[in-house]
């Protein structure tokens, strides 16, 4: 894994959006997987601007969503479905035939998991994945203690995820379960970029980099990824021991 620390969130997002563009330049028919949430929002906004200016062709890529809340209407602005359409898929003009998102209202959870597993398998794995990290260290909805060899599954959300997750919703909703691509599929992605910014994430980043590598804190698994890049800003790096990184290197 490589650690890149940027002076602020804007510079971070500028760099992360360039990483997505580079992934598509390298493999125009890539299987791309994207998280939602506060961490990638600005990255997607900058990506959409650059894609228009630079005429980047995403038409051969295939897009999948990392996760979804279960039992919530996709029209609810707090869902991953809504977010990905608003900030990524619609601004990039991605055809619906090139997208697979989880159906959070599915009546057949196993089938929903099987479909995603089969899709990822058919593509020979994920080429590029962009994730955030939760306050409890989760990646997607792979909560602490999730098996390292897990594929797509239904997750019972822990207290932190249920509480913090309310920030995405206009009115309080019960969020108890989620569906998520599994740790194995995430860690096996050929390129893995994880974003974290802001002071709020500083204790998360300290644990992620300084605790033992363990599914007790799933974000720590990125350290085993040969092509993993952890992209953070100085606020998120502020609780790290200084010798872990040189704050001068990646500032632009
Ligand atoms: C969302 C997802 C979650 C978030 C994480 C951080 O699709 O997969 O794991 O990445 O909870 O959320 P933010 O970025 O809002 O701090």
mmCIF file of N, CA and C in Angstrom, residues 16-147:
data_model
loop_
_atom_site.group_PDB
_atom_site.id
_atom_site.type_symbol
_atom_site.label_atom_id
_atom_site.label_comp_id
_atom_site.label_asym_id
_atom_site.label_seq_id
_atom_site.Cartn_x
_atom_site.Cartn_y
_atom_site.Cartn_z
ATOM 1 N N UNK A 16 -7.624 12.184 -6.673
ATOM 2 C CA UNK A 16 -8.407 10.940 -6.752
ATOM 3 C C UNK A 16 -9.174 10.861 -8.073
ATOM 4 N N UNK A 17 -9.690 11.993 -8.535
ATOM 5 C CA UNK A 17 -10.414 11.964 -9.809
ATOM 6 C C UNK A 17 -9.448 11.635 -10.953
ATOM 7 N N UNK A 18 -8.210 12.103 -10.838
ATOM 8 C CA UNK A 18 -7.193 11.748 -11.851
ATOM 9 C C UNK A 18 -6.908 10.244 -11.832
ATOM 10 N N UNK A 19 -6.980 9.644 -10.643
ATOM 11 C CA UNK A 19 -6.722 8.194 -10.552
ATOM 12 C C UNK A 19 -7.812 7.405 -11.283
ATOM 13 N N UNK A 20 -9.058 7.878 -11.189
ATOM 14 C CA UNK A 20 -10.142 7.192 -11.904
ATOM 15 C C UNK A 20 -9.921 7.331 -13.417
ATOM 16 N N UNK A 21 -9.553 8.531 -13.829
ATOM 17 C CA UNK A 21 -9.320 8.768 -15.260
ATOM 18 C C UNK A 21 -8.157 7.886 -15.755
ATOM 19 N N UNK A 22 -7.128 7.776 -14.934
ATOM 20 C CA UNK A 22 -5.970 6.946 -15.317
ATOM 21 C C UNK A 22 -6.376 5.473 -15.430
ATOM 22 N N UNK A 23 -7.259 5.032 -14.532
ATOM 23 C CA UNK A 23 -7.697 3.623 -14.571
ATOM 24 C C UNK A 23 -8.445 3.335 -15.867
ATOM 25 N N UNK A 24 -9.241 4.291 -16.307
ATOM 26 C CA UNK A 24 -10.022 4.102 -17.535
ATOM 27 C C UNK A 24 -9.111 4.206 -18.767
ATOM 28 N N UNK A 25 -8.110 5.084 -18.682
ATOM 29 C CA UNK A 25 -7.155 5.202 -19.800
ATOM 30 C C UNK A 25 -6.382 3.888 -19.956
ATOM 31 N N UNK A 26 -6.051 3.275 -18.816
ATOM 32 C CA UNK A 26 -5.273 2.038 -18.834
ATOM 33 C C UNK A 26 -6.110 0.880 -19.369
ATOM 34 N N UNK A 27 -7.407 0.859 -18.978
ATOM 35 C CA UNK A 27 -8.278 -0.235 -19.410
ATOM 36 C C UNK A 27 -9.666 0.340 -19.730
ATOM 37 N N UNK A 28 -9.915 0.691 -20.962
ATOM 38 C CA UNK A 28 -11.179 1.363 -21.313
ATOM 39 C C UNK A 28 -12.427 0.531 -21.009
ATOM 40 N N UNK A 29 -12.283 -0.804 -20.935
ATOM 41 C CA UNK A 29 -13.457 -1.629 -20.622
ATOM 42 C C UNK A 29 -13.394 -2.171 -19.185
ATOM 43 N N UNK A 30 -12.857 -1.338 -18.304
ATOM 44 C CA UNK A 30 -12.657 -1.758 -16.911
ATOM 45 C C UNK A 30 -13.973 -1.979 -16.177
ATOM 46 N N UNK A 31 -13.928 -2.875 -15.199
ATOM 47 C CA UNK A 31 -15.014 -2.999 -14.230
ATOM 48 C C UNK A 31 -14.660 -2.080 -13.061
ATOM 49 N N UNK A 32 -15.498 -1.068 -12.873
ATOM 50 C CA UNK A 32 -15.230 -0.029 -11.868
ATOM 51 C C UNK A 32 -16.252 -0.141 -10.747
ATOM 52 N N UNK A 33 -15.795 -0.041 -9.517
ATOM 53 C CA UNK A 33 -16.709 -0.148 -8.374
ATOM 54 C C UNK A 33 -16.560 1.090 -7.490
ATOM 55 N N UNK A 34 -17.702 1.679 -7.131
ATOM 56 C CA UNK A 34 -17.649 2.953 -6.417
ATOM 57 C C UNK A 34 -18.485 2.959 -5.144
ATOM 58 N N UNK A 35 -17.890 3.549 -4.109
ATOM 59 C CA UNK A 35 -18.589 3.806 -2.849
ATOM 60 C C UNK A 35 -19.354 5.125 -2.956
ATOM 61 N N UNK A 36 -20.193 5.351 -1.960
ATOM 62 C CA UNK A 36 -20.912 6.624 -1.844
ATOM 63 C C UNK A 36 -20.431 7.307 -0.564
ATOM 64 N N UNK A 37 -21.094 8.383 -0.184
ATOM 65 C CA UNK A 37 -20.793 9.024 1.095
ATOM 66 C C UNK A 37 -20.057 10.340 0.930
ATOM 67 N N UNK A 38 -19.698 10.910 2.075
ATOM 68 C CA UNK A 38 -19.045 12.225 2.056
ATOM 69 C C UNK A 38 -17.645 12.155 1.448
ATOM 70 N N UNK A 39 -16.951 11.042 1.670
ATOM 71 C CA UNK A 39 -15.543 10.981 1.235
ATOM 72 C C UNK A 39 -15.366 11.138 -0.278
ATOM 73 N N UNK A 40 -16.168 10.448 -1.123
ATOM 74 C CA UNK A 40 -15.912 10.557 -2.567
ATOM 75 C C UNK A 40 -16.705 11.651 -3.293
ATOM 76 N N UNK A 41 -17.574 12.378 -2.590
ATOM 77 C CA UNK A 41 -18.503 13.275 -3.306
ATOM 78 C C UNK A 41 -17.762 14.286 -4.184
ATOM 79 N N UNK A 42 -16.796 14.984 -3.594
ATOM 80 C CA UNK A 42 -16.080 16.013 -4.344
ATOM 81 C C UNK A 42 -15.255 15.392 -5.482
ATOM 82 N N UNK A 43 -14.731 14.210 -5.226
ATOM 83 C CA UNK A 43 -13.980 13.501 -6.274
ATOM 84 C C UNK A 43 -14.869 13.262 -7.489
ATOM 85 N N UNK A 44 -16.104 12.829 -7.254
ATOM 86 C CA UNK A 44 -17.021 12.563 -8.367
ATOM 87 C C UNK A 44 -17.399 13.868 -9.077
ATOM 88 N N UNK A 45 -17.570 14.932 -8.301
ATOM 89 C CA UNK A 45 -17.923 16.209 -8.935
ATOM 90 C C UNK A 45 -16.781 16.685 -9.834
ATOM 91 N N UNK A 46 -15.555 16.556 -9.348
ATOM 92 C CA UNK A 46 -14.413 16.984 -10.165
ATOM 93 C C UNK A 46 -14.236 16.050 -11.363
ATOM 94 N N UNK A 47 -14.494 14.769 -11.149
ATOM 95 C CA UNK A 47 -14.394 13.799 -12.251
ATOM 96 C C UNK A 47 -15.362 14.181 -13.373
ATOM 97 N N UNK A 48 -16.584 14.526 -13.002
ATOM 98 C CA UNK A 48 -17.585 14.873 -14.016
ATOM 99 C C UNK A 48 -17.142 16.106 -14.810
ATOM 100 N N UNK A 49 -16.575 17.086 -14.113
ATOM 101 C CA UNK A 49 -16.097 18.292 -14.822
ATOM 102 C C UNK A 49 -14.958 17.946 -15.780
ATOM 103 N N UNK A 50 -14.014 17.149 -15.284
ATOM 104 C CA UNK A 50 -12.855 16.787 -16.122
ATOM 105 C C UNK A 50 -13.284 15.918 -17.307
ATOM 106 N N UNK A 51 -14.233 15.013 -17.036
ATOM 107 C CA UNK A 51 -14.678 14.102 -18.100
ATOM 108 C C UNK A 51 -15.271 14.901 -19.251
ATOM 109 N N UNK A 52 -15.995 15.941 -18.922
ATOM 110 C CA UNK A 52 -16.604 16.764 -19.975
ATOM 111 C C UNK A 52 -15.531 17.554 -20.722
ATOM 112 N N UNK A 53 -14.645 18.199 -19.947
ATOM 113 C CA UNK A 53 -13.595 19.021 -20.561
ATOM 114 C C UNK A 53 -12.639 18.181 -21.404
ATOM 115 N N UNK A 54 -12.296 16.994 -20.896
ATOM 116 C CA UNK A 54 -11.260 16.183 -21.562
ATOM 117 C C UNK A 54 -11.870 15.113 -22.478
ATOM 118 N N UNK A 55 -13.193 15.126 -22.628
ATOM 119 C CA UNK A 55 -13.898 14.152 -23.482
ATOM 120 C C UNK A 55 -13.488 12.717 -23.152
ATOM 121 N N UNK A 56 -13.582 12.382 -21.874
ATOM 122 C CA UNK A 56 -13.189 11.022 -21.469
ATOM 123 C C UNK A 56 -14.322 10.053 -21.770
ATOM 124 N N UNK A 57 -13.933 8.943 -22.378
ATOM 125 C CA UNK A 57 -14.931 7.973 -22.836
ATOM 126 C C UNK A 57 -15.105 6.847 -21.804
ATOM 127 N N UNK A 58 -16.239 6.859 -21.136
ATOM 128 C CA UNK A 58 -16.543 5.811 -20.155
ATOM 129 C C UNK A 58 -17.473 4.751 -20.752
ATOM 130 N N UNK A 59 -17.758 4.859 -22.054
ATOM 131 C CA UNK A 59 -18.848 4.056 -22.613
ATOM 132 C C UNK A 59 -18.557 2.549 -22.603
ATOM 133 N N UNK A 60 -17.289 2.168 -22.548
ATOM 134 C CA UNK A 60 -16.974 0.728 -22.534
ATOM 135 C C UNK A 60 -16.777 0.190 -21.114
ATOM 136 N N UNK A 61 -16.737 1.096 -20.131
ATOM 137 C CA UNK A 61 -16.582 0.657 -18.736
ATOM 138 C C UNK A 61 -17.885 0.061 -18.243
ATOM 139 N N UNK A 62 -17.769 -0.711 -17.173
ATOM 140 C CA UNK A 62 -18.972 -1.184 -16.496
ATOM 141 C C UNK A 62 -18.874 -0.731 -15.039
ATOM 142 N N UNK A 63 -19.988 -0.187 -14.522
ATOM 143 C CA UNK A 63 -20.010 0.412 -13.187
ATOM 144 C C UNK A 63 -20.821 -0.457 -12.225
ATOM 145 N N UNK A 64 -20.240 -0.704 -11.055
ATOM 146 C CA UNK A 64 -21.037 -1.355 -10.007
ATOM 147 C C UNK A 64 -20.959 -0.529 -8.717
ATOM 148 N N UNK A 65 -22.052 -0.610 -7.959
ATOM 149 C CA UNK A 65 -22.096 0.072 -6.665
ATOM 150 C C UNK A 65 -21.571 -0.857 -5.583
ATOM 151 N N UNK A 66 -20.836 -0.297 -4.647
ATOM 152 C CA UNK A 66 -20.205 -1.099 -3.599
ATOM 153 C C UNK A 66 -21.214 -1.685 -2.621
ATOM 154 N N UNK A 67 -22.256 -0.921 -2.325
ATOM 155 C CA UNK A 67 -23.159 -1.374 -1.265
ATOM 156 C C UNK A 67 -24.490 -0.633 -1.324
ATOM 157 N N UNK A 68 -25.399 -1.053 -0.458
ATOM 158 C CA UNK A 68 -26.718 -0.393 -0.396
ATOM 159 C C UNK A 68 -27.383 -0.717 0.935
ATOM 160 N N UNK A 69 -28.186 0.212 1.418
ATOM 161 C CA UNK A 69 -29.046 -0.045 2.580
ATOM 162 C C UNK A 69 -30.179 -0.955 2.115
ATOM 163 N N UNK A 70 -30.593 -1.878 2.970
ATOM 164 C CA UNK A 70 -31.748 -2.706 2.610
ATOM 165 C C UNK A 70 -33.031 -2.052 3.105
ATOM 166 N N UNK A 71 -34.115 -2.327 2.376
ATOM 167 C CA UNK A 71 -35.468 -1.911 2.762
ATOM 168 C C UNK A 71 -35.687 -0.404 2.709
ATOM 169 N N UNK A 72 -34.969 0.288 1.849
ATOM 170 C CA UNK A 72 -35.199 1.722 1.657
ATOM 171 C C UNK A 72 -35.385 1.984 0.164
ATOM 172 N N UNK A 73 -36.413 2.743 -0.161
ATOM 173 C CA UNK A 73 -36.749 3.074 -1.557
ATOM 174 C C UNK A 73 -35.560 3.720 -2.258
ATOM 175 N N UNK A 74 -35.258 3.314 -3.490
ATOM 176 C CA UNK A 74 -34.108 3.917 -4.184
ATOM 177 C C UNK A 74 -34.270 5.422 -4.446
ATOM 178 N N UNK A 75 -35.538 5.895 -4.406
ATOM 179 C CA UNK A 75 -35.781 7.332 -4.597
ATOM 180 C C UNK A 75 -35.448 8.160 -3.363
ATOM 181 N N UNK A 76 -35.189 7.515 -2.255
ATOM 182 C CA UNK A 76 -34.797 8.236 -1.038
ATOM 183 C C UNK A 76 -33.379 8.785 -1.241
ATOM 184 N N UNK A 77 -33.190 10.080 -0.992
ATOM 185 C CA UNK A 77 -31.899 10.702 -1.308
ATOM 186 C C UNK A 77 -30.757 10.180 -0.433
ATOM 187 N N UNK A 78 -31.078 9.389 0.586
ATOM 188 C CA UNK A 78 -30.015 8.821 1.423
ATOM 189 C C UNK A 78 -29.465 7.508 0.900
ATOM 190 N N UNK A 79 -30.072 6.967 -0.164
ATOM 191 C CA UNK A 79 -29.592 5.665 -0.650
ATOM 192 C C UNK A 79 -28.333 5.800 -1.517
ATOM 193 N N UNK A 80 -27.629 4.702 -1.628
ATOM 194 C CA UNK A 80 -26.431 4.663 -2.484
ATOM 195 C C UNK A 80 -26.849 4.812 -3.950
ATOM 196 N N UNK A 81 -27.990 4.216 -4.275
ATOM 197 C CA UNK A 81 -28.546 4.301 -5.623
ATOM 198 C C UNK A 81 -28.721 5.773 -6.037
ATOM 199 N N UNK A 82 -29.359 6.517 -5.168
ATOM 200 C CA UNK A 82 -29.628 7.932 -5.458
ATOM 201 C C UNK A 82 -28.308 8.692 -5.604
ATOM 202 N N UNK A 83 -27.407 8.465 -4.647
ATOM 203 C CA UNK A 83 -26.125 9.178 -4.632
ATOM 204 C C UNK A 83 -25.325 8.902 -5.908
ATOM 205 N N UNK A 84 -25.224 7.630 -6.277
ATOM 206 C CA UNK A 84 -24.392 7.294 -7.444
ATOM 207 C C UNK A 84 -24.966 7.900 -8.719
ATOM 208 N N UNK A 85 -26.310 7.922 -8.807
ATOM 209 C CA UNK A 85 -26.904 8.564 -9.978
ATOM 210 C C UNK A 85 -26.654 10.069 -9.958
ATOM 211 N N UNK A 86 -26.837 10.668 -8.791
ATOM 212 C CA UNK A 86 -26.722 12.131 -8.721
ATOM 213 C C UNK A 86 -25.305 12.638 -8.988
ATOM 214 N N UNK A 87 -24.320 11.968 -8.397
ATOM 215 C CA UNK A 87 -22.964 12.535 -8.453
ATOM 216 C C UNK A 87 -22.049 11.887 -9.484
ATOM 217 N N UNK A 88 -22.384 10.663 -9.905
ATOM 218 C CA UNK A 88 -21.436 9.953 -10.771
ATOM 219 C C UNK A 88 -22.052 9.542 -12.102
ATOM 220 N N UNK A 89 -23.078 8.696 -12.039
ATOM 221 C CA UNK A 89 -23.559 8.052 -13.269
ATOM 222 C C UNK A 89 -24.248 9.037 -14.203
ATOM 223 N N UNK A 90 -25.127 9.864 -13.669
ATOM 224 C CA UNK A 90 -25.851 10.798 -14.536
ATOM 225 C C UNK A 90 -24.931 11.898 -15.074
ATOM 226 N N UNK A 91 -24.096 12.522 -14.218
ATOM 227 C CA UNK A 91 -23.168 13.526 -14.765
ATOM 228 C C UNK A 91 -22.216 12.955 -15.829
ATOM 229 N N UNK A 92 -21.839 11.681 -15.686
ATOM 230 C CA UNK A 92 -20.940 11.087 -16.696
ATOM 231 C C UNK A 92 -21.718 10.561 -17.909
ATOM 232 N N UNK A 93 -23.027 10.558 -17.814
ATOM 233 C CA UNK A 93 -23.842 10.074 -18.925
ATOM 234 C C UNK A 93 -23.708 8.575 -19.148
ATOM 235 N N UNK A 94 -23.567 7.821 -18.058
ATOM 236 C CA UNK A 94 -23.377 6.368 -18.192
ATOM 237 C C UNK A 94 -24.711 5.714 -18.572
ATOM 238 N N UNK A 95 -24.664 4.857 -19.591
ATOM 239 C CA UNK A 95 -25.863 4.126 -20.033
ATOM 240 C C UNK A 95 -26.292 3.138 -18.950
ATOM 241 N N UNK A 96 -27.597 2.974 -18.771
ATOM 242 C CA UNK A 96 -28.060 2.060 -17.716
ATOM 243 C C UNK A 96 -27.607 0.618 -17.979
ATOM 244 N N UNK A 97 -27.376 0.291 -19.267
ATOM 245 C CA UNK A 97 -26.918 -1.067 -19.587
ATOM 246 C C UNK A 97 -25.478 -1.318 -19.120
ATOM 247 N N UNK A 98 -24.778 -0.270 -18.703
ATOM 248 C CA UNK A 98 -23.389 -0.402 -18.251
ATOM 249 C C UNK A 98 -23.270 -0.259 -16.734
ATOM 250 N N UNK A 99 -24.395 -0.459 -16.045
ATOM 251 C CA UNK A 99 -24.433 -0.243 -14.589
ATOM 252 C C UNK A 99 -25.148 -1.412 -13.917
ATOM 253 N N UNK A 100 -24.616 -1.832 -12.784
ATOM 254 C CA UNK A 100 -25.390 -2.744 -11.920
ATOM 255 C C UNK A 100 -25.294 -2.249 -10.480
ATOM 256 N N UNK A 101 -26.446 -1.862 -9.942
ATOM 257 C CA UNK A 101 -26.508 -1.422 -8.546
ATOM 258 C C UNK A 101 -27.368 -2.414 -7.781
ATOM 259 N N UNK A 102 -27.110 -2.530 -6.489
ATOM 260 C CA UNK A 102 -27.929 -3.416 -5.668
ATOM 261 C C UNK A 102 -29.357 -2.888 -5.580
ATOM 262 N N UNK A 103 -30.293 -3.851 -5.563
ATOM 263 C CA UNK A 103 -31.694 -3.515 -5.325
ATOM 264 C C UNK A 103 -31.946 -3.655 -3.824
ATOM 265 N N UNK A 104 -32.019 -2.519 -3.147
ATOM 266 C CA UNK A 104 -32.206 -2.533 -1.697
ATOM 267 C C UNK A 104 -33.584 -3.023 -1.274
ATOM 268 N N UNK A 105 -34.496 -3.134 -2.235
ATOM 269 C CA UNK A 105 -35.845 -3.611 -1.914
ATOM 270 C C UNK A 105 -36.038 -5.070 -2.309
ATOM 271 N N UNK A 106 -34.936 -5.723 -2.654
ATOM 272 C CA UNK A 106 -35.048 -7.101 -3.136
ATOM 273 C C UNK A 106 -35.841 -7.994 -2.173
ATOM 274 N N UNK A 107 -36.586 -8.895 -2.776
ATOM 275 C CA UNK A 107 -37.315 -9.890 -1.966
ATOM 276 C C UNK A 107 -36.476 -11.161 -1.861
ATOM 277 N N UNK A 108 -35.393 -11.193 -2.646
ATOM 278 C CA UNK A 108 -34.551 -12.388 -2.671
ATOM 279 C C UNK A 108 -33.079 -11.966 -2.459
ATOM 280 N N UNK A 109 -32.714 -11.901 -1.201
ATOM 281 C CA UNK A 109 -31.390 -11.371 -0.850
ATOM 282 C C UNK A 109 -30.256 -12.249 -1.399
ATOM 283 N N UNK A 110 -30.461 -13.559 -1.330
ATOM 284 C CA UNK A 110 -29.418 -14.465 -1.812
ATOM 285 C C UNK A 110 -29.191 -14.270 -3.312
ATOM 286 N N UNK A 111 -30.307 -14.127 -4.041
ATOM 287 C CA UNK A 111 -30.192 -13.928 -5.494
ATOM 288 C C UNK A 111 -29.472 -12.604 -5.800
ATOM 289 N N UNK A 112 -29.760 -11.600 -4.998
ATOM 290 C CA UNK A 112 -29.116 -10.296 -5.187
ATOM 291 C C UNK A 112 -27.595 -10.424 -4.992
ATOM 292 N N UNK A 113 -27.210 -11.182 -3.986
ATOM 293 C CA UNK A 113 -25.773 -11.414 -3.737
ATOM 294 C C UNK A 113 -25.167 -12.249 -4.869
ATOM 295 N N UNK A 114 -25.880 -13.309 -5.259
ATOM 296 C CA UNK A 114 -25.360 -14.210 -6.301
ATOM 297 C C UNK A 114 -25.134 -13.462 -7.615
ATOM 298 N N UNK A 115 -26.077 -12.591 -7.944
ATOM 299 C CA UNK A 115 -25.958 -11.826 -9.204
ATOM 300 C C UNK A 115 -24.684 -10.995 -9.223
ATOM 301 N N UNK A 116 -24.423 -10.312 -8.106
ATOM 302 C CA UNK A 116 -23.216 -9.473 -8.063
ATOM 303 C C UNK A 116 -21.961 -10.348 -8.092
ATOM 304 N N UNK A 117 -21.985 -11.438 -7.354
ATOM 305 C CA UNK A 117 -20.818 -12.333 -7.355
ATOM 306 C C UNK A 117 -20.529 -12.850 -8.765
ATOM 307 N N UNK A 118 -21.599 -13.217 -9.476
ATOM 308 C CA UNK A 118 -21.438 -13.758 -10.825
ATOM 309 C C UNK A 118 -20.900 -12.685 -11.775
ATOM 310 N N UNK A 119 -21.437 -11.477 -11.622
ATOM 311 C CA UNK A 119 -20.990 -10.377 -12.492
ATOM 312 C C UNK A 119 -19.484 -10.123 -12.299
ATOM 313 N N UNK A 120 -19.075 -10.042 -11.047
ATOM 314 C CA UNK A 120 -17.653 -9.778 -10.756
ATOM 315 C C UNK A 120 -16.792 -10.918 -11.313
ATOM 316 N N UNK A 121 -17.294 -12.127 -11.148
ATOM 317 C CA UNK A 121 -16.564 -13.302 -11.652
ATOM 318 C C UNK A 121 -16.442 -13.245 -13.180
ATOM 319 N N UNK A 122 -17.553 -12.904 -13.828
ATOM 320 C CA UNK A 122 -17.552 -12.841 -15.294
ATOM 321 C C UNK A 122 -16.531 -11.838 -15.821
ATOM 322 N N UNK A 123 -16.331 -10.770 -15.062
ATOM 323 C CA UNK A 123 -15.356 -9.762 -15.479
ATOM 324 C C UNK A 123 -13.923 -10.157 -15.083
ATOM 325 N N UNK A 124 -13.799 -11.262 -14.354
ATOM 326 C CA UNK A 124 -12.464 -11.655 -13.887
ATOM 327 C C UNK A 124 -11.990 -10.790 -12.734
ATOM 328 N N UNK A 125 -12.916 -10.250 -11.951
ATOM 329 C CA UNK A 125 -12.569 -9.409 -10.795
ATOM 330 C C UNK A 125 -12.747 -7.930 -11.102
ATOM 331 N N UNK A 126 -12.656 -7.157 -10.057
ATOM 332 C CA UNK A 126 -12.828 -5.695 -10.185
ATOM 333 C C UNK A 126 -11.489 -5.087 -10.609
ATOM 334 N N UNK A 127 -11.519 -4.214 -11.581
ATOM 335 C CA UNK A 127 -10.278 -3.577 -12.027
ATOM 336 C C UNK A 127 -9.888 -2.409 -11.125
ATOM 337 N N UNK A 128 -10.888 -1.611 -10.768
ATOM 338 C CA UNK A 128 -10.593 -0.402 -9.982
ATOM 339 C C UNK A 128 -11.729 -0.188 -9.000
ATOM 340 N N UNK A 129 -11.385 0.001 -7.739
ATOM 341 C CA UNK A 129 -12.415 0.266 -6.733
ATOM 342 C C UNK A 129 -12.027 1.484 -5.912
ATOM 343 N N UNK A 130 -13.001 2.324 -5.681
ATOM 344 C CA UNK A 130 -12.791 3.497 -4.845
ATOM 345 C C UNK A 130 -13.701 3.381 -3.625
ATOM 346 N N UNK A 131 -13.093 3.386 -2.456
ATOM 347 C CA UNK A 131 -13.861 3.182 -1.220
ATOM 348 C C UNK A 131 -13.563 4.295 -0.217
ATOM 349 N N UNK A 132 -14.453 4.384 0.778
ATOM 350 C CA UNK A 132 -14.179 5.213 1.948
ATOM 351 C C UNK A 132 -13.897 4.272 3.109
ATOM 352 N N UNK A 133 -13.855 4.831 4.297
ATOM 353 C CA UNK A 133 -13.711 3.983 5.493
ATOM 354 C C UNK A 133 -14.608 4.579 6.575
ATOM 355 N N UNK A 134 -15.352 3.690 7.226
ATOM 356 C CA UNK A 134 -16.311 4.155 8.222
ATOM 357 C C UNK A 134 -15.657 4.473 9.563
ATOM 358 N N UNK A 135 -16.414 5.074 10.444
ATOM 359 C CA UNK A 135 -15.908 5.443 11.768
ATOM 360 C C UNK A 135 -15.545 4.197 12.585
ATOM 361 N N UNK A 136 -16.122 3.052 12.242
ATOM 362 C CA UNK A 136 -15.769 1.791 12.911
ATOM 363 C C UNK A 136 -14.782 0.969 12.080
ATOM 364 N N UNK A 137 -14.232 1.582 11.030
ATOM 365 C CA UNK A 137 -13.249 0.895 10.195
ATOM 366 C C UNK A 137 -13.853 0.101 9.050
ATOM 367 N N UNK A 138 -15.183 0.123 8.900
ATOM 368 C CA UNK A 138 -15.773 -0.711 7.845
ATOM 369 C C UNK A 138 -15.382 -0.230 6.445
ATOM 370 N N UNK A 139 -15.361 -1.187 5.519
ATOM 371 C CA UNK A 139 -15.214 -0.875 4.088
ATOM 372 C C UNK A 139 -16.484 -1.378 3.439
ATOM 373 N N UNK A 140 -17.157 -0.532 2.663
ATOM 374 C CA UNK A 140 -18.501 -0.894 2.239
ATOM 375 C C UNK A 140 -19.303 -1.119 3.512
ATOM 376 N N UNK A 141 -20.068 -2.220 3.530
ATOM 377 C CA UNK A 141 -20.723 -2.580 4.792
ATOM 378 C C UNK A 141 -20.079 -3.824 5.389
ATOM 379 N N UNK A 142 -18.801 -3.992 5.138
ATOM 380 C CA UNK A 142 -18.045 -5.049 5.793
ATOM 381 C C UNK A 142 -17.671 -4.539 7.181
ATOM 382 N N UNK A 143 -18.512 -4.913 8.136
ATOM 383 C CA UNK A 143 -18.379 -4.408 9.485
ATOM 384 C C UNK A 143 -17.224 -5.117 10.212
ATOM 385 N N UNK A 144 -16.761 -4.567 11.324
ATOM 386 C CA UNK A 144 -15.692 -5.233 12.080
ATOM 387 C C UNK A 144 -16.049 -6.693 12.359
ATOM 388 N N UNK A 145 -15.095 -7.555 12.122
ATOM 389 C CA UNK A 145 -15.308 -8.987 12.357
ATOM 390 C C UNK A 145 -15.755 -9.760 11.127
ATOM 391 N N UNK A 146 -16.053 -9.073 10.020
ATOM 392 C CA UNK A 146 -16.422 -9.760 8.772
ATOM 393 C C UNK A 146 -15.252 -10.631 8.306
ATOM 394 N N UNK A 147 -15.577 -11.817 7.801
ATOM 395 C CA UNK A 147 -14.506 -12.720 7.352
ATOM 396 C C UNK A 147 -13.741 -12.110 6.177
#
